[in-house]
Structure formats: structure tokens, C-alpha cells
């Protein structure tokens, strides 16, 4: 059996450690993009086939409010900037606003081509490390700290949503009583996971280092030990530093995180209300609940599943003829846009590295 982890050295990573770090593969990303788009397109086509009525849509579209659609596009773009600002704040200036925005865009891109239960943060850490010449462990600590801020947001949002069930019709009637209780139980489990993640990141970051060390001592993984452990030590040092920051540091990071998630929820509200005057508060609350459920989707970017959740949570709040058009608009602004921008950014970095003849990391 693997033995206990060795003491963590205080020496910094050298350039050789960084150069040995793995990198995301373009071929795998391209395959995931195709799968993700196909799943999303198939479900969208099915929803459109079942609900779209051209005549009803033409009558309703006469009430289109272009200003709200423009606001939806602005919110989608602002979300990238807020994420970049957060990365700049968390890195304490090590990342500029521009590089932080690139890092956030890479994060959104990889989140779109990896299962929702995995998220794009671990892969985006390699992009940020290469983009800013950071140790991968340090980059991972920054991204994981942002994930922690997301978990802290969930710890605030989940109780508010549970309380909201007593005053508004938050859970869709199609879920039924059993589905409603299952959803509330899921919210409780997600809140417990958020608390555990916060503990492991802030109070006991050594747990992750010990877990990684335990894994790479097994025969099939032992060859990765010399690559993984230096990065995990860099992660430990950065995580310990982040855990010692003053309350104002956490407050500003949490505020930016809250604004980022509010922008996600507001996108649904603006898209729907651009064509139909649905209850804004109920739209916002159901959007938040829908995205929390979407976190466990096993498909790349939640594709296929999120479209179904939209039909379940948001569909009953508008005429049936508007379901497919608003769903398409929401996914264009909140999903396809990030795939297009992120793929361009990722391919540009690969082209730059090939042009400079930099060795693979």
C-alpha cells in the first residue's frame, strides 16, 4: 500500500517542472466540441419540433423589445469581464485584467467541452500557466480558489432558494412532490459539498496534496509522480497564502463571484422578457435553480440536459410557441458564444507556440 506523503519542501518550482507539465490536447477538445454541439442541437431540435408554432410565434414576436436583447448580449459579455476581474483580484495583480479575462474565457470554453460535473477549471489552469508563465500548481491554486468562491456563493444561494419555495412557485409542477423533495435533497447535498470543499481548500489544503501523493504511488500512476508532486507543492504554498488573506480580500472576491452568477441568471430573464412579460422574480429564481441542477450534468457543458431543464423550469412561464426561440437565443448567448470565442483563443495560443517553436509542456 502507498505510504504517507513526505514533508512538503519549501523550495520553489523550477522551469523544468513547469515544462514537464501536461497540456490539454486540441484533438480531444475538438471531439468534445462536436459531441457537445450535437447533443445541444438534437435536444433543441426536439423541443422546437414539439412546441414551435410559426403563426403564434409571428403574433408574439410583434412585441419584441430589442433593447432587452441588446442588454442580454451586454450581460453575456460582461460576465467574461467580471470573471477576468475576479482572477486579477484573486492573483493580487499577478494576472492583469486582460490576462485574467483570457483565463476566464478559457475556463468558460473548457467548461463547455467537459462534463459539468468536472468543470473547466482544472484544464484552464494549464492555459493560464502557459499564458502567464506560471507554475501549474500556482495557477491551479488560483483557479481552485475561484471555484471555492463559487461554492461559497452556492452556500448563500441555496438557503435563499429553499426559503423561496415557501413564497413563490419555484419548483416546476411537472416535477411533482417526489421530484420536488428530491430537488431539495440535492440542494442540501450540494451545500454540504460546498462546505467540505471550503474546508479542504482553506483550512486543510494539505489534504489534496496527500490525496494526490497517495494516487501517484500506485504502480500505474507512479511514472507521473515527478510531474504531479512539484505542482501539488506549488499548489499547497499558494493555497496556504490565499487562506491567510484578510477579510476584505474574500469580500471583494465574493462580490465579483456574486455579480458573475447574477449575470448568468439575468441572461435568462432578459431573453424571455424581450418577447414576453413573464414574472421577472420567478424567472430569476427558476434560472438559479435550473443552473444548480445543471451542475451535475454528465455531458460536455451540460449540453442536452440544460436544454431539457430549460423546458422544464422556464418553459411553463411563457407561451409554448416561444420556448424554442428563447431557448435557442439563451444558448447562443450563454453557450455557443463562449465555445466560439474560447476555441479561437485556444487555437491562437497553439498557433503562437508552434510559430515560436516552444517545446510541448
mmCIF file of C-alpha atoms in Angstrom:
data_model
loop_
_atom_site.group_PDB
_atom_site.id
_atom_site.type_symbol
_atom_site.label_atom_id
_atom_site.label_comp_id
_atom_site.label_asym_id
_atom_site.label_seq_id
_atom_site.Cartn_x
_atom_site.Cartn_y
_atom_site.Cartn_z
ATOM 1 C CA UNK A 1 0.000 0.000 0.000
ATOM 2 C CA UNK A 2 1.184 3.602 -0.554
ATOM 3 C CA UNK A 3 2.970 5.167 2.369
ATOM 4 C CA UNK A 4 2.204 8.519 3.947
ATOM 5 C CA UNK A 5 3.170 11.652 1.991
ATOM 6 C CA UNK A 6 6.627 13.124 2.523
ATOM 7 C CA UNK A 7 7.074 16.550 4.141
ATOM 8 C CA UNK A 8 6.401 19.442 1.802
ATOM 9 C CA UNK A 9 9.624 21.220 0.825
ATOM 10 C CA UNK A 10 9.745 24.984 0.766
ATOM 11 C CA UNK A 11 11.700 25.299 -2.469
ATOM 12 C CA UNK A 12 10.008 26.907 -5.441
ATOM 13 C CA UNK A 13 9.358 25.177 -8.702
ATOM 14 C CA UNK A 14 11.953 25.421 -11.381
ATOM 15 C CA UNK A 15 11.350 25.987 -15.059
ATOM 16 C CA UNK A 16 11.952 22.317 -15.744
ATOM 17 C CA UNK A 17 8.995 21.384 -13.540
ATOM 18 C CA UNK A 18 6.774 23.758 -15.469
ATOM 19 C CA UNK A 19 7.954 22.437 -18.811
ATOM 20 C CA UNK A 20 7.110 18.879 -17.807
ATOM 21 C CA UNK A 21 3.515 19.799 -17.032
ATOM 22 C CA UNK A 22 0.835 18.197 -19.192
ATOM 23 C CA UNK A 23 -1.335 20.191 -21.526
ATOM 24 C CA UNK A 24 -4.865 19.919 -22.902
ATOM 25 C CA UNK A 25 -4.995 18.200 -26.261
ATOM 26 C CA UNK A 26 -6.551 20.004 -29.206
ATOM 27 C CA UNK A 27 -7.925 16.788 -30.737
ATOM 28 C CA UNK A 28 -9.795 15.862 -27.550
ATOM 29 C CA UNK A 29 -11.191 19.381 -27.266
ATOM 30 C CA UNK A 30 -12.384 19.320 -30.904
ATOM 31 C CA UNK A 31 -14.103 15.967 -30.370
ATOM 32 C CA UNK A 32 -15.813 17.231 -27.222
ATOM 33 C CA UNK A 33 -16.969 20.364 -29.041
ATOM 34 C CA UNK A 34 -18.604 18.276 -31.766
ATOM 35 C CA UNK A 35 -20.297 15.981 -29.225
ATOM 36 C CA UNK A 36 -21.452 18.924 -27.149
ATOM 37 C CA UNK A 37 -22.907 20.803 -30.117
ATOM 38 C CA UNK A 38 -24.638 17.693 -31.444
ATOM 39 C CA UNK A 39 -26.300 16.926 -28.113
ATOM 40 C CA UNK A 40 -27.410 20.513 -27.671
ATOM 41 C CA UNK A 41 -28.672 20.754 -31.251
ATOM 42 C CA UNK A 42 -30.599 17.476 -31.072
ATOM 43 C CA UNK A 43 -32.477 18.436 -27.917
ATOM 44 C CA UNK A 44 -33.099 21.931 -29.244
ATOM 45 C CA UNK A 45 -34.481 20.461 -32.478
ATOM 46 C CA UNK A 46 -36.727 18.119 -30.498
ATOM 47 C CA UNK A 47 -38.067 20.982 -28.369
ATOM 48 C CA UNK A 48 -38.662 23.059 -31.485
ATOM 49 C CA UNK A 49 -40.467 20.236 -33.266
ATOM 50 C CA UNK A 50 -42.750 19.625 -30.273
ATOM 51 C CA UNK A 51 -43.571 23.223 -29.364
ATOM 52 C CA UNK A 52 -42.947 25.658 -32.238
ATOM 53 C CA UNK A 53 -45.974 27.234 -33.893
ATOM 54 C CA UNK A 54 -44.995 29.644 -36.671
ATOM 55 C CA UNK A 55 -48.292 31.548 -36.634
ATOM 56 C CA UNK A 56 -48.316 32.041 -32.869
ATOM 57 C CA UNK A 57 -44.658 32.990 -32.946
ATOM 58 C CA UNK A 58 -45.253 35.683 -35.594
ATOM 59 C CA UNK A 59 -48.020 37.213 -33.492
ATOM 60 C CA UNK A 60 -45.910 37.202 -30.333
ATOM 61 C CA UNK A 61 -42.738 38.469 -31.988
ATOM 62 C CA UNK A 62 -44.530 41.726 -32.786
ATOM 63 C CA UNK A 63 -43.989 42.588 -29.123
ATOM 64 C CA UNK A 64 -40.212 42.070 -29.353
ATOM 65 C CA UNK A 65 -38.199 44.538 -27.268
ATOM 66 C CA UNK A 66 -34.785 44.857 -28.974
ATOM 67 C CA UNK A 67 -33.375 46.849 -26.066
ATOM 68 C CA UNK A 68 -33.684 43.852 -23.753
ATOM 69 C CA UNK A 69 -31.998 41.607 -26.331
ATOM 70 C CA UNK A 70 -29.124 44.087 -26.542
ATOM 71 C CA UNK A 71 -28.959 44.091 -22.738
ATOM 72 C CA UNK A 72 -28.790 40.280 -22.795
ATOM 73 C CA UNK A 73 -25.788 40.402 -25.137
ATOM 74 C CA UNK A 74 -24.146 43.025 -22.908
ATOM 75 C CA UNK A 75 -24.703 40.843 -19.837
ATOM 76 C CA UNK A 76 -23.176 37.814 -21.586
ATOM 77 C CA UNK A 77 -20.047 39.812 -22.448
ATOM 78 C CA UNK A 78 -19.901 41.478 -19.029
ATOM 79 C CA UNK A 79 -19.785 38.028 -17.434
ATOM 80 C CA UNK A 80 -16.426 37.395 -19.105
ATOM 81 C CA UNK A 81 -15.075 40.723 -17.869
ATOM 82 C CA UNK A 82 -16.286 40.091 -14.323
ATOM 83 C CA UNK A 83 -14.580 36.699 -14.339
ATOM 84 C CA UNK A 84 -11.347 38.277 -15.567
ATOM 85 C CA UNK A 85 -11.580 40.935 -12.883
ATOM 86 C CA UNK A 86 -12.033 38.223 -10.282
ATOM 87 C CA UNK A 87 -8.943 36.336 -11.487
ATOM 88 C CA UNK A 88 -6.960 39.562 -11.342
ATOM 89 C CA UNK A 89 -8.173 40.217 -7.806
ATOM 90 C CA UNK A 90 -7.504 36.668 -6.596
ATOM 91 C CA UNK A 91 -3.994 36.690 -8.104
ATOM 92 C CA UNK A 92 -3.333 40.014 -6.311
ATOM 93 C CA UNK A 93 -2.166 41.635 -9.525
ATOM 94 C CA UNK A 94 -0.082 38.700 -10.772
ATOM 95 C CA UNK A 95 -2.589 38.471 -13.630
ATOM 96 C CA UNK A 96 -3.615 41.646 -15.437
ATOM 97 C CA UNK A 97 -7.246 42.334 -16.262
ATOM 98 C CA UNK A 98 -6.516 41.343 -19.854
ATOM 99 C CA UNK A 99 -4.801 38.063 -18.990
ATOM 100 C CA UNK A 100 -7.444 37.339 -16.356
ATOM 101 C CA UNK A 101 -10.150 37.831 -18.967
ATOM 102 C CA UNK A 102 -8.342 35.439 -21.300
ATOM 103 C CA UNK A 103 -8.122 32.962 -18.458
ATOM 104 C CA UNK A 104 -11.842 33.298 -17.716
ATOM 105 C CA UNK A 105 -12.685 32.837 -21.382
ATOM 106 C CA UNK A 106 -10.522 29.704 -21.475
ATOM 107 C CA UNK A 107 -12.305 28.476 -18.339
ATOM 108 C CA UNK A 108 -15.720 29.024 -19.915
ATOM 109 C CA UNK A 109 -14.560 27.294 -23.092
ATOM 110 C CA UNK A 110 -13.233 24.205 -21.339
ATOM 111 C CA UNK A 111 -16.372 24.127 -19.155
ATOM 112 C CA UNK A 112 -18.338 23.916 -22.392
ATOM 113 C CA UNK A 113 -16.405 20.909 -23.687
ATOM 114 C CA UNK A 114 -16.028 18.939 -20.434
ATOM 115 C CA UNK A 115 -18.813 17.375 -18.333
ATOM 116 C CA UNK A 116 -20.488 19.813 -15.952
ATOM 117 C CA UNK A 117 -19.602 17.567 -13.025
ATOM 118 C CA UNK A 118 -15.910 18.050 -13.917
ATOM 119 C CA UNK A 119 -15.914 21.700 -14.897
ATOM 120 C CA UNK A 120 -13.292 23.516 -16.939
ATOM 121 C CA UNK A 121 -11.180 24.865 -14.079
ATOM 122 C CA UNK A 122 -8.570 22.059 -13.917
ATOM 123 C CA UNK A 123 -7.911 22.264 -17.669
ATOM 124 C CA UNK A 124 -7.993 26.062 -17.732
ATOM 125 C CA UNK A 125 -5.235 26.051 -15.102
ATOM 126 C CA UNK A 126 -2.834 24.728 -17.750
ATOM 127 C CA UNK A 127 -3.871 27.507 -20.142
ATOM 128 C CA UNK A 128 -3.316 30.223 -17.528
ATOM 129 C CA UNK A 129 0.046 28.719 -16.537
ATOM 130 C CA UNK A 130 1.247 28.716 -20.136
ATOM 131 C CA UNK A 131 -0.252 32.122 -20.926
ATOM 132 C CA UNK A 132 1.416 33.863 -17.971
ATOM 133 C CA UNK A 133 4.449 31.599 -17.428
ATOM 134 C CA UNK A 134 3.227 30.444 -14.011
ATOM 135 C CA UNK A 135 3.832 27.144 -12.292
ATOM 136 C CA UNK A 136 0.838 24.928 -12.972
ATOM 137 C CA UNK A 137 0.398 24.358 -9.240
ATOM 138 C CA UNK A 138 0.181 28.099 -8.606
ATOM 139 C CA UNK A 139 -2.239 28.550 -11.490
ATOM 140 C CA UNK A 140 -4.347 25.638 -10.209
ATOM 141 C CA UNK A 141 -4.485 27.210 -6.747
ATOM 142 C CA UNK A 142 -5.860 30.437 -8.253
ATOM 143 C CA UNK A 143 -8.499 28.590 -10.264
ATOM 144 C CA UNK A 144 -9.440 26.338 -7.347
ATOM 145 C CA UNK A 145 -9.797 29.394 -5.134
ATOM 146 C CA UNK A 146 -12.233 30.839 -7.684
ATOM 147 C CA UNK A 147 -14.100 27.516 -7.562
ATOM 148 C CA UNK A 148 -14.160 27.934 -3.778
ATOM 149 C CA UNK A 149 -15.738 31.371 -4.196
ATOM 150 C CA UNK A 150 -18.370 29.725 -6.404
ATOM 151 C CA UNK A 151 -19.018 27.163 -3.653
ATOM 152 C CA UNK A 152 -19.400 29.964 -1.099
ATOM 153 C CA UNK A 153 -21.939 31.570 -3.418
ATOM 154 C CA UNK A 154 -23.869 28.302 -3.517
ATOM 155 C CA UNK A 155 -23.850 28.231 0.288
ATOM 156 C CA UNK A 156 -25.641 31.579 0.206
ATOM 157 C CA UNK A 157 -27.896 30.954 -2.808
ATOM 158 C CA UNK A 158 -29.175 27.503 -1.829
ATOM 159 C CA UNK A 159 -30.789 28.510 1.502
ATOM 160 C CA UNK A 160 -32.363 31.528 -0.217
ATOM 161 C CA UNK A 161 -33.848 29.294 -2.905
ATOM 162 C CA UNK A 162 -35.156 26.825 -0.318
ATOM 163 C CA UNK A 163 -36.814 29.696 1.561
ATOM 164 C CA UNK A 164 -38.212 30.986 -1.731
ATOM 165 C CA UNK A 165 -40.197 27.753 -2.185
ATOM 166 C CA UNK A 166 -42.499 28.955 0.624
ATOM 167 C CA UNK A 167 -43.405 32.199 -1.174
ATOM 168 C CA UNK A 168 -43.142 31.543 -4.927
ATOM 169 C CA UNK A 169 -43.795 28.625 -7.247
ATOM 170 C CA UNK A 170 -40.079 27.855 -7.607
ATOM 171 C CA UNK A 171 -40.205 24.149 -8.461
ATOM 172 C CA UNK A 172 -41.958 23.181 -11.715
ATOM 173 C CA UNK A 173 -45.231 21.328 -11.256
ATOM 174 C CA UNK A 174 -44.053 18.682 -13.707
ATOM 175 C CA UNK A 175 -41.516 17.568 -11.106
ATOM 176 C CA UNK A 176 -44.308 16.516 -8.728
ATOM 177 C CA UNK A 177 -43.992 16.124 -4.970
ATOM 178 C CA UNK A 178 -41.342 13.381 -5.187
ATOM 179 C CA UNK A 179 -39.281 15.376 -7.666
ATOM 180 C CA UNK A 180 -39.594 18.471 -5.511
ATOM 181 C CA UNK A 181 -38.299 16.732 -2.395
ATOM 182 C CA UNK A 182 -35.535 15.113 -4.444
ATOM 183 C CA UNK A 183 -34.516 18.527 -5.710
ATOM 184 C CA UNK A 184 -34.454 19.959 -2.188
ATOM 185 C CA UNK A 185 -32.353 16.991 -1.036
ATOM 186 C CA UNK A 186 -29.963 17.642 -3.914
ATOM 187 C CA UNK A 187 -29.663 21.274 -2.846
ATOM 188 C CA UNK A 188 -28.790 20.060 0.659
ATOM 189 C CA UNK A 189 -26.142 17.689 -0.675
ATOM 190 C CA UNK A 190 -24.663 20.419 -2.863
ATOM 191 C CA UNK A 191 -24.488 22.740 0.135
ATOM 192 C CA UNK A 192 -22.693 20.049 2.150
ATOM 193 C CA UNK A 193 -20.189 19.512 -0.656
ATOM 194 C CA UNK A 194 -19.578 23.273 -0.841
ATOM 195 C CA UNK A 195 -18.797 23.342 2.888
ATOM 196 C CA UNK A 196 -16.436 20.361 2.568
ATOM 197 C CA UNK A 197 -14.667 21.943 -0.407
ATOM 198 C CA UNK A 198 -14.214 25.188 1.528
ATOM 199 C CA UNK A 199 -12.688 23.277 4.447
ATOM 200 C CA UNK A 200 -10.258 21.341 2.242
ATOM 201 C CA UNK A 201 -9.206 24.460 0.368
ATOM 202 C CA UNK A 202 -8.870 26.983 3.181
ATOM 203 C CA UNK A 203 -8.281 25.012 6.365
ATOM 204 C CA UNK A 204 -6.585 21.794 5.204
ATOM 205 C CA UNK A 205 -5.059 22.242 1.730
ATOM 206 C CA UNK A 206 -2.574 19.516 2.647
ATOM 207 C CA UNK A 207 -5.423 17.003 2.241
ATOM 208 C CA UNK A 208 -5.400 17.484 -1.536
ATOM 209 C CA UNK A 209 -1.618 17.140 -1.646
ATOM 210 C CA UNK A 210 -1.786 13.950 0.417
ATOM 211 C CA UNK A 211 -4.546 12.593 -1.808
ATOM 212 C CA UNK A 212 -2.529 13.280 -4.959
ATOM 213 C CA UNK A 213 0.566 11.700 -3.393
ATOM 214 C CA UNK A 214 -1.433 8.602 -2.451
ATOM 215 C CA UNK A 215 -2.722 8.275 -6.018
ATOM 216 C CA UNK A 216 0.641 8.604 -7.780
ATOM 217 C CA UNK A 217 2.230 5.928 -5.585
ATOM 218 C CA UNK A 218 0.188 3.224 -7.284
ATOM 219 C CA UNK A 219 2.086 1.281 -9.967
ATOM 220 C CA UNK A 220 0.148 2.530 -12.995
ATOM 221 C CA UNK A 221 0.414 6.176 -11.901
ATOM 222 C CA UNK A 222 3.905 6.165 -10.410
ATOM 223 C CA UNK A 223 5.515 7.498 -13.588
ATOM 224 C CA UNK A 224 3.581 10.762 -13.151
ATOM 225 C CA UNK A 225 4.886 11.364 -9.633
ATOM 226 C CA UNK A 226 7.831 13.584 -10.584
ATOM 227 C CA UNK A 227 5.472 15.809 -12.569
ATOM 228 C CA UNK A 228 2.485 15.871 -10.242
ATOM 229 C CA UNK A 229 4.060 16.341 -6.820
ATOM 230 C CA UNK A 230 6.111 19.503 -7.523
ATOM 231 C CA UNK A 231 2.958 21.098 -8.909
ATOM 232 C CA UNK A 232 0.945 19.992 -5.889
ATOM 233 C CA UNK A 233 3.544 21.550 -3.587
ATOM 234 C CA UNK A 234 3.275 24.794 -5.525
ATOM 235 C CA UNK A 235 -0.492 24.491 -5.165
ATOM 236 C CA UNK A 236 -0.118 23.972 -1.408
ATOM 237 C CA UNK A 237 2.049 27.073 -0.973
ATOM 238 C CA UNK A 238 -0.319 29.241 -2.977
ATOM 239 C CA UNK A 239 -3.418 27.838 -1.255
ATOM 240 C CA UNK A 240 -1.861 28.450 2.153
ATOM 241 C CA UNK A 241 -1.102 32.028 1.118
ATOM 242 C CA UNK A 242 -4.664 32.585 -0.109
ATOM 243 C CA UNK A 243 -6.014 31.134 3.126
ATOM 244 C CA UNK A 244 -4.155 33.788 5.114
ATOM 245 C CA UNK A 245 -5.580 36.798 3.308
ATOM 246 C CA UNK A 246 -7.628 39.442 5.192
ATOM 247 C CA UNK A 247 -11.452 39.508 5.166
ATOM 248 C CA UNK A 248 -11.520 42.342 2.598
ATOM 249 C CA UNK A 249 -9.799 40.035 0.102
ATOM 250 C CA UNK A 250 -12.577 37.454 0.458
ATOM 251 C CA UNK A 251 -15.315 40.095 0.434
ATOM 252 C CA UNK A 252 -14.191 41.571 -2.888
ATOM 253 C CA UNK A 253 -13.752 38.126 -4.428
ATOM 254 C CA UNK A 254 -17.193 37.042 -3.227
ATOM 255 C CA UNK A 255 -18.800 40.237 -4.548
ATOM 256 C CA UNK A 256 -17.333 39.632 -8.019
ATOM 257 C CA UNK A 257 -18.464 36.000 -7.835
ATOM 258 C CA UNK A 258 -21.990 37.060 -6.920
ATOM 259 C CA UNK A 259 -22.111 39.501 -9.837
ATOM 260 C CA UNK A 260 -20.880 36.778 -12.204
ATOM 261 C CA UNK A 261 -23.636 34.359 -11.182
ATOM 262 C CA UNK A 262 -26.288 37.076 -11.137
ATOM 263 C CA UNK A 263 -25.302 37.851 -14.740
ATOM 264 C CA UNK A 264 -25.888 34.184 -15.632
ATOM 265 C CA UNK A 265 -29.356 34.237 -14.092
ATOM 266 C CA UNK A 266 -30.203 37.651 -15.562
ATOM 267 C CA UNK A 267 -29.452 36.401 -19.073
ATOM 268 C CA UNK A 268 -32.488 34.101 -18.940
ATOM 269 C CA UNK A 269 -34.670 36.917 -17.582
ATOM 270 C CA UNK A 270 -33.639 39.355 -20.314
ATOM 271 C CA UNK A 271 -34.023 36.828 -23.144
ATOM 272 C CA UNK A 272 -37.530 35.761 -22.090
ATOM 273 C CA UNK A 273 -38.785 39.236 -21.247
ATOM 274 C CA UNK A 274 -37.563 40.547 -24.597
ATOM 275 C CA UNK A 275 -40.522 38.702 -26.137
ATOM 276 C CA UNK A 276 -42.902 38.021 -23.231
ATOM 277 C CA UNK A 277 -43.655 39.838 -19.967
ATOM 278 C CA UNK A 278 -43.155 36.893 -17.614
ATOM 279 C CA UNK A 279 -42.690 37.387 -13.865
ATOM 280 C CA UNK A 280 -39.086 38.631 -13.565
ATOM 281 C CA UNK A 281 -38.569 37.431 -9.983
ATOM 282 C CA UNK A 282 -39.872 33.936 -10.748
ATOM 283 C CA UNK A 283 -37.757 33.786 -13.913
ATOM 284 C CA UNK A 284 -34.663 34.769 -11.943
ATOM 285 C CA UNK A 285 -35.286 32.245 -9.164
ATOM 286 C CA UNK A 286 -36.053 29.397 -11.555
ATOM 287 C CA UNK A 287 -32.979 30.260 -13.600
ATOM 288 C CA UNK A 288 -30.854 29.943 -10.450
ATOM 289 C CA UNK A 289 -32.456 26.599 -9.547
ATOM 290 C CA UNK A 290 -32.069 25.321 -13.104
ATOM 291 C CA UNK A 291 -28.346 26.134 -13.191
ATOM 292 C CA UNK A 292 -27.752 24.499 -9.829
ATOM 293 C CA UNK A 293 -29.328 21.303 -11.117
ATOM 294 C CA UNK A 294 -27.288 21.632 -14.311
ATOM 295 C CA UNK A 295 -24.066 21.308 -12.300
ATOM 296 C CA UNK A 296 -24.459 17.519 -12.194
ATOM 297 C CA UNK A 297 -24.971 17.023 -15.919
ATOM 298 C CA UNK A 298 -22.544 14.356 -17.234
ATOM 299 C CA UNK A 299 -22.442 15.739 -20.788
ATOM 300 C CA UNK A 300 -19.929 18.325 -22.107
ATOM 301 C CA UNK A 301 -21.115 21.739 -20.968
ATOM 302 C CA UNK A 302 -24.355 20.161 -19.786
ATOM 303 C CA UNK A 303 -25.436 20.044 -23.439
ATOM 304 C CA UNK A 304 -28.716 18.273 -23.963
ATOM 305 C CA UNK A 305 -29.501 18.272 -20.259
ATOM 306 C CA UNK A 306 -29.613 22.051 -19.839
ATOM 307 C CA UNK A 307 -31.946 22.386 -22.803
ATOM 308 C CA UNK A 308 -34.266 19.898 -21.133
ATOM 309 C CA UNK A 309 -34.039 21.730 -17.827
ATOM 310 C CA UNK A 310 -34.883 24.996 -19.565
ATOM 311 C CA UNK A 311 -38.021 23.414 -20.984
ATOM 312 C CA UNK A 312 -38.904 22.081 -17.513
ATOM 313 C CA UNK A 313 -38.147 25.176 -15.409
ATOM 314 C CA UNK A 314 -38.621 28.127 -17.774
ATOM 315 C CA UNK A 315 -40.971 26.739 -20.429
ATOM 316 C CA UNK A 316 -44.157 26.884 -18.287
ATOM 317 C CA UNK A 317 -43.653 30.627 -17.707
ATOM 318 C CA UNK A 318 -44.240 31.619 -21.350
ATOM 319 C CA UNK A 319 -46.414 30.665 -24.345
ATOM 320 C CA UNK A 320 -45.348 27.349 -25.838
ATOM 321 C CA UNK A 321 -44.503 28.924 -29.203
ATOM 322 C CA UNK A 322 -41.729 30.974 -27.568
ATOM 323 C CA UNK A 323 -39.996 28.060 -25.867
ATOM 324 C CA UNK A 324 -37.750 27.020 -28.763
ATOM 325 C CA UNK A 325 -36.817 30.572 -29.919
ATOM 326 C CA UNK A 326 -35.920 31.772 -26.411
ATOM 327 C CA UNK A 327 -34.053 28.533 -25.692
ATOM 328 C CA UNK A 328 -32.005 28.987 -28.874
ATOM 329 C CA UNK A 329 -31.256 32.633 -28.032
ATOM 330 C CA UNK A 330 -30.230 31.740 -24.477
ATOM 331 C CA UNK A 331 -27.865 29.001 -25.643
ATOM 332 C CA UNK A 332 -26.422 31.228 -28.378
ATOM 333 C CA UNK A 333 -25.517 33.927 -25.862
ATOM 334 C CA UNK A 334 -24.644 31.733 -22.901
ATOM 335 C CA UNK A 335 -23.024 28.720 -24.558
ATOM 336 C CA UNK A 336 -22.282 28.799 -28.307
ATOM 337 C CA UNK A 337 -20.741 32.282 -27.998
ATOM 338 C CA UNK A 338 -18.253 31.026 -25.409
ATOM 339 C CA UNK A 339 -17.365 27.985 -27.485
ATOM 340 C CA UNK A 340 -16.619 30.208 -30.497
ATOM 341 C CA UNK A 341 -14.566 32.771 -28.552
ATOM 342 C CA UNK A 342 -12.787 30.173 -26.421
ATOM 343 C CA UNK A 343 -11.906 27.957 -29.379
ATOM 344 C CA UNK A 344 -10.437 30.955 -31.192
ATOM 345 C CA UNK A 345 -8.383 31.862 -28.121
ATOM 346 C CA UNK A 346 -7.162 28.301 -27.572
ATOM 347 C CA UNK A 347 -6.209 27.775 -31.227
ATOM 348 C CA UNK A 348 -4.433 31.141 -31.274
ATOM 349 C CA UNK A 349 -2.270 30.054 -28.354
ATOM 350 C CA UNK A 350 -1.430 26.753 -30.060
ATOM 351 C CA UNK A 351 -0.513 28.634 -33.248
ATOM 352 C CA UNK A 352 1.730 31.004 -31.287
ATOM 353 C CA UNK A 353 3.573 28.141 -29.619
ATOM 354 C CA UNK A 354 4.116 26.369 -32.917
ATOM 355 C CA UNK A 355 5.320 29.577 -34.551
ATOM 356 C CA UNK A 356 7.872 30.221 -31.800
ATOM 357 C CA UNK A 357 8.956 26.581 -31.739
ATOM 358 C CA UNK A 358 8.300 26.308 -27.983
ATOM 359 C CA UNK A 359 8.607 22.744 -26.678
ATOM 360 C CA UNK A 360 5.412 20.975 -25.570
ATOM 361 C CA UNK A 361 4.688 21.140 -21.856
#
